[in-house]
Amino acid sequence: GAVVSQHPSWVICKSGTSVKIECRSLDFQATTMFWYRQFPKQSLMLMATSNEGSKATYEQGVEKDKFLINHASLTLSTLTVTSAHPEDSSFYICSARVGSSAEQFFGPGTRLTVL
Amino acid sequence: AQSVAQPEDQVNVAEGNPLTVKCTYSVSGNPYLFWYVQYPNRGLQFLLKYITGDNLVKGSYGFEAEFNKSQTSFHLKKPSALVSDSALYFCAVRDPSPGYSSASKIIFGSGTRLSIRP
């Protein structure tokens, strides 16, 4: 149980295009989902926290108009990278939690490469 | 401010020997502490957590960690390393404010690359 999936697992796009990444909790309802990005050989940096049905809370320095997050249901959150540029190339990982429970479950990640 | 430190970028151990991956934290109150492992191009896999109770926590794949409040440490250990344990390990702490609500965040350490040689 407690599986989080991400789609796609990798994507290559041209500079200026938008890319949508989906995060799904497969066997539980996630009241809160988190989006992280990870650069090579670095730690995970939290981008934003989203609760179902409400606006996401972005971390300092993360452009909310560039990284659009939608958490429309208890099992699905999407991250859209708008007008992607090469510097947006990274590994994006989502995570999901039920309420205030201690445990947080992570997706397998999405590798984004912007040419 | 809350923080997590993993002082070693890399740890090298011979197969069969014990291993330790160090982690120290700085948070107010009583934190939740976690260890995760990441294999190349993969997401994070949960190893173990400390919430309360016994300071020695046993987790997946034979790993364990000891919570030491006086030293604010949560070192990851394994009595006998395997080559397959080679991966990137992250220590993490759940930010105890605002009161472990659904908005509280996990803060990750910088990661330690564990390399087990045959």
CSV table of C-alpha atoms in Angstrom, one decimal:
chain,number,residue,atom,x,y,z
A,1,GLY,CA,0.0,0.0,0.0
A,2,ALA,CA,0.8,3.7,0.1
A,3,VAL,CA,2.0,4.0,-3.5
A,4,VAL,CA,2.6,7.3,-5.2
A,5,SER,CA,3.0,7.3,-9.0
A,6,GLN,CA,4.3,10.0,-11.3
A,7,HIS,CA,3.8,10.4,-15.0
A,8,PRO,CA,5.7,10.8,-17.2
A,9,SER,CA,8.9,9.3,-15.7
A,10,TRP,CA,11.0,11.4,-18.1
A,11,VAL,CA,10.3,14.1,-20.6
A,12,ILE,CA,12.3,16.1,-23.1
A,13,CYS,CA,10.9,19.4,-24.5
A,14,LYS,CA,11.9,22.4,-26.4
A,15,SER,CA,12.6,25.7,-24.7
A,16,GLY,CA,9.5,27.8,-24.4
A,17,THR,CA,7.0,25.0,-24.2
A,18,SER,CA,5.0,23.9,-21.2
A,19,VAL,CA,5.2,20.5,-19.5
A,20,LYS,CA,2.7,18.9,-17.2
A,21,ILE,CA,3.7,16.3,-14.6
A,22,GLU,CA,1.1,14.2,-12.8
A,23,CYS,CA,1.3,12.8,-9.3
A,24,ARG,CA,-1.2,10.3,-8.1
A,25,SER,CA,-1.7,8.5,-4.8
A,26,LEU,CA,-2.8,5.1,-5.9
A,27,ASP,CA,-4.3,3.5,-2.8
A,28,PHE,CA,-4.9,6.3,-0.4
A,29,GLN,CA,-6.4,9.8,-0.3
A,30,ALA,CA,-3.7,12.4,0.0
A,31,THR,CA,-4.9,15.6,1.8
A,32,THR,CA,-1.5,17.2,1.2
A,33,MET,CA,0.9,16.8,-1.6
A,34,PHE,CA,4.4,18.3,-1.9
A,35,TRP,CA,6.5,19.0,-5.0
A,36,TYR,CA,10.3,18.9,-4.8
A,37,ARG,CA,13.1,19.4,-7.3
A,38,GLN,CA,16.5,17.9,-7.1
A,39,PHE,CA,19.5,19.0,-9.1
A,40,PRO,CA,22.3,16.4,-9.7
A,41,LYS,CA,24.1,15.4,-6.6
A,42,GLN,CA,22.0,17.7,-4.5
A,43,SER,CA,19.3,17.3,-1.9
A,44,LEU,CA,15.6,17.7,-2.4
A,45,MET,CA,14.4,21.2,-2.3
A,46,LEU,CA,10.7,21.8,-1.5
A,47,MET,CA,9.0,23.9,-4.1
A,48,ALA,CA,5.4,24.0,-2.9
A,49,THR,CA,2.8,22.4,-0.6
A,50,SER,CA,-0.7,21.8,-1.8
A,51,ASN,CA,-3.9,20.8,-0.1
A,52,GLU,CA,-6.8,19.4,-2.0
A,53,GLY,CA,-9.1,22.1,-3.2
A,54,SER,CA,-7.0,25.1,-2.2
A,55,LYS,CA,-4.2,27.1,-3.6
A,56,ALA,CA,-0.7,25.8,-3.2
A,57,THR,CA,1.8,27.4,-0.8
A,58,TYR,CA,5.1,28.1,-2.6
A,59,GLU,CA,8.5,28.2,-0.9
A,60,GLN,CA,10.5,31.4,-1.1
A,61,GLY,CA,12.1,31.9,-4.4
A,62,VAL,CA,9.8,29.6,-6.4
A,63,GLU,CA,7.8,31.4,-9.1
A,64,LYS,CA,4.1,30.5,-8.7
A,65,ASP,CA,3.3,31.7,-12.2
A,66,LYS,CA,6.0,29.5,-13.7
A,67,PHE,CA,5.3,26.4,-11.7
A,68,LEU,CA,1.6,25.9,-11.7
A,69,ILE,CA,0.3,23.4,-9.2
A,70,ASN,CA,-3.2,22.0,-9.2
A,71,HIS,CA,-4.6,19.6,-6.5
A,72,ALA,CA,-8.0,19.0,-7.8
A,73,SER,CA,-8.7,15.8,-6.1
A,74,LEU,CA,-7.5,13.7,-3.1
A,75,THR,CA,-5.6,11.4,-5.4
A,76,LEU,CA,-4.2,13.8,-8.1
A,77,SER,CA,-1.9,16.7,-8.1
A,78,THR,CA,-0.3,18.3,-11.2
A,79,LEU,CA,2.8,20.4,-11.7
A,80,THR,CA,3.0,22.4,-14.9
A,81,VAL,CA,6.3,24.0,-15.8
A,82,THR,CA,5.3,26.9,-18.1
A,83,SER,CA,7.6,28.3,-20.8
A,84,ALA,CA,10.3,25.9,-19.8
A,85,HIS,CA,13.9,26.9,-20.1
A,86,PRO,CA,17.1,24.8,-19.9
A,87,GLU,CA,17.7,25.9,-16.3
A,88,ASP,CA,14.4,24.2,-15.4
A,89,SER,CA,15.9,20.9,-16.3
A,90,SER,CA,15.8,18.9,-13.1
A,91,PHE,CA,14.4,15.8,-11.3
A,92,TYR,CA,11.0,16.6,-10.0
A,93,ILE,CA,9.6,14.5,-7.2
A,94,CYS,CA,6.2,14.6,-5.6
A,95,SER,CA,5.1,13.4,-2.2
A,96,ALA,CA,1.8,12.7,-0.5
A,97,ARG,CA,0.6,12.6,3.0
A,98,VAL,CA,-2.7,11.9,4.8
A,99,GLY,CA,-3.7,14.6,7.1
A,100,SER,CA,-1.1,15.3,9.8
A,101,SER,CA,0.3,11.8,9.8
A,102,ALA,CA,4.0,11.4,10.3
A,103,GLU,CA,4.7,9.4,7.2
A,104,GLN,CA,5.1,10.9,3.7
A,105,PHE,CA,5.2,8.8,0.6
A,106,PHE,CA,7.3,9.7,-2.4
A,107,GLY,CA,6.8,9.2,-6.1
A,108,PRO,CA,9.5,7.8,-8.4
A,109,GLY,CA,10.3,11.2,-9.9
A,110,THR,CA,10.2,12.8,-13.3
A,111,ARG,CA,13.3,13.7,-15.2
A,112,LEU,CA,12.7,16.9,-17.2
A,113,THR,CA,15.2,18.0,-19.8
A,114,VAL,CA,14.6,21.2,-21.6
A,115,LEU,CA,16.6,21.7,-24.9
B,1,ALA,CA,15.6,27.8,12.2
B,2,GLN,CA,15.3,24.1,11.7
B,3,SER,CA,18.1,22.3,9.9
B,4,VAL,CA,19.5,18.8,9.3
B,5,ALA,CA,23.2,18.2,8.7
B,6,GLN,CA,24.9,15.2,7.1
B,7,PRO,CA,28.6,15.9,7.6
B,8,GLU,CA,29.9,13.3,5.2
B,9,ASP,CA,29.3,13.6,1.4
B,10,GLN,CA,30.5,10.1,0.9
B,11,VAL,CA,31.1,7.0,3.1
B,12,ASN,CA,33.1,4.1,1.8
B,13,VAL,CA,32.8,0.7,3.5
B,14,ALA,CA,34.0,-2.8,2.6
B,15,GLU,CA,31.2,-5.4,2.2
B,16,GLY,CA,30.5,-7.3,5.4
B,17,ASN,CA,31.8,-4.4,7.6
B,18,PRO,CA,29.5,-2.3,9.8
B,19,LEU,CA,28.5,1.1,8.4
B,20,THR,CA,27.4,4.3,9.9
B,21,VAL,CA,25.9,7.4,8.2
B,22,LYS,CA,25.8,10.4,10.4
B,23,CYS,CA,23.0,12.9,10.9
B,24,THR,CA,22.5,15.7,13.3
B,25,TYR,CA,19.6,18.0,13.5
B,26,SER,CA,18.5,21.3,15.0
B,27,VAL,CA,14.9,21.9,15.7
B,28,SER,CA,12.7,23.2,18.4
B,29,GLY,CA,10.5,20.8,20.3
B,30,ASN,CA,10.4,17.1,19.6
B,31,PRO,CA,11.0,16.3,16.0
B,32,TYR,CA,10.0,13.4,13.8
B,33,LEU,CA,13.1,12.0,12.2
B,34,PHE,CA,13.4,9.9,9.0
B,35,TRP,CA,15.9,8.1,6.8
B,36,TYR,CA,15.3,7.7,3.1
B,37,VAL,CA,17.4,6.0,0.4
B,38,GLN,CA,17.6,7.0,-3.2
B,39,TYR,CA,18.8,4.8,-6.1
B,40,PRO,CA,19.9,6.5,-9.4
B,41,ASN,CA,17.1,8.2,-11.2
B,42,ARG,CA,14.6,7.0,-8.7
B,43,GLY,CA,12.4,8.6,-6.0
B,44,LEU,CA,13.0,8.2,-2.3
B,45,GLN,CA,12.4,5.0,-0.4
B,46,PHE,CA,11.5,5.1,3.2
B,47,LEU,CA,13.9,3.3,5.5
B,48,LEU,CA,12.8,4.1,9.0
B,49,LYS,CA,11.5,6.8,11.3
B,50,TYR,CA,11.6,7.9,14.9
B,51,ILE,CA,8.5,9.5,16.5
B,52,THR,CA,8.7,8.6,20.1
B,53,GLY,CA,9.6,5.7,22.4
B,54,ASP,CA,12.6,3.4,22.1
B,55,ASN,CA,15.7,5.4,20.9
B,56,LEU,CA,16.8,2.5,18.7
B,57,VAL,CA,14.7,2.2,15.7
B,58,LYS,CA,14.8,-0.7,13.3
B,59,GLY,CA,13.9,-0.3,9.7
B,60,SER,CA,14.0,-1.9,6.2
B,61,TYR,CA,16.8,-3.9,4.8
B,62,GLY,CA,18.5,-4.4,8.1
B,63,PHE,CA,19.1,-0.8,8.8
B,64,GLU,CA,18.6,0.8,12.2
B,65,ALA,CA,19.1,4.3,13.7
B,66,GLU,CA,19.6,5.6,17.1
B,67,PHE,CA,18.0,8.8,18.4
B,68,ASN,CA,20.3,10.7,20.8
B,69,LYS,CA,18.5,13.7,22.2
B,70,SER,CA,21.5,15.1,24.1
B,71,GLN,CA,23.7,15.0,21.0
B,72,THR,CA,20.8,15.8,18.6
B,73,SER,CA,21.8,13.0,16.4
B,74,PHE,CA,20.1,10.3,14.4
B,75,HIS,CA,22.8,8.2,12.9
B,76,LEU,CA,22.0,5.4,10.5
B,77,LYS,CA,23.7,2.0,11.0
B,78,LYS,CA,23.9,-1.5,9.7
B,79,PRO,CA,25.9,-4.3,11.2
B,80,SER,CA,27.1,-5.8,7.9
B,81,ALA,CA,27.1,-3.9,4.7
B,82,LEU,CA,26.1,-5.3,1.3
B,83,VAL,CA,27.2,-4.1,-2.1
B,84,SER,CA,23.5,-3.5,-2.9
B,85,ASP,CA,23.3,-0.9,-0.1
B,86,SER,CA,25.3,1.4,-2.3
B,87,ALA,CA,23.0,4.5,-2.8
B,88,LEU,CA,22.3,8.0,-1.7
B,89,TYR,CA,21.0,8.3,1.8
B,90,PHE,CA,19.0,11.3,3.2
B,91,CYS,CA,18.2,12.1,6.7
B,92,ALA,CA,15.1,14.3,7.2
B,93,VAL,CA,13.3,16.0,10.0
B,94,ARG,CA,9.6,17.0,10.1
B,95,ASP,CA,9.4,20.6,11.0
B,96,PRO,CA,7.5,20.6,14.3
B,97,SER,CA,5.8,24.0,13.6
B,98,PRO,CA,3.0,24.7,13.2
B,99,GLY,CA,2.3,21.8,15.5
B,100,TYR,CA,2.6,18.9,13.0
B,101,SER,CA,-0.4,20.1,11.1
B,102,SER,CA,-0.9,19.0,7.6
B,103,ALA,CA,1.1,22.0,6.4
B,104,SER,CA,4.3,21.1,8.3
B,105,LYS,CA,7.2,20.2,6.1
B,106,ILE,CA,10.0,17.7,5.9
B,107,ILE,CA,13.4,19.2,5.8
B,108,PHE,CA,16.1,17.1,4.1
B,109,GLY,CA,19.8,16.9,4.7
B,110,SER,CA,22.3,17.3,1.9
B,111,GLY,CA,22.6,13.5,1.4
B,112,THR,CA,25.4,11.0,1.9
B,113,ARG,CA,26.6,8.7,-0.9
B,114,LEU,CA,27.3,5.3,0.5
B,115,SER,CA,29.6,3.1,-1.5
B,116,ILE,CA,30.2,-0.5,-0.5
B,117,ARG,CA,33.1,-2.2,-2.2
B,118,PRO,CA,33.1,-6.0,-2.7
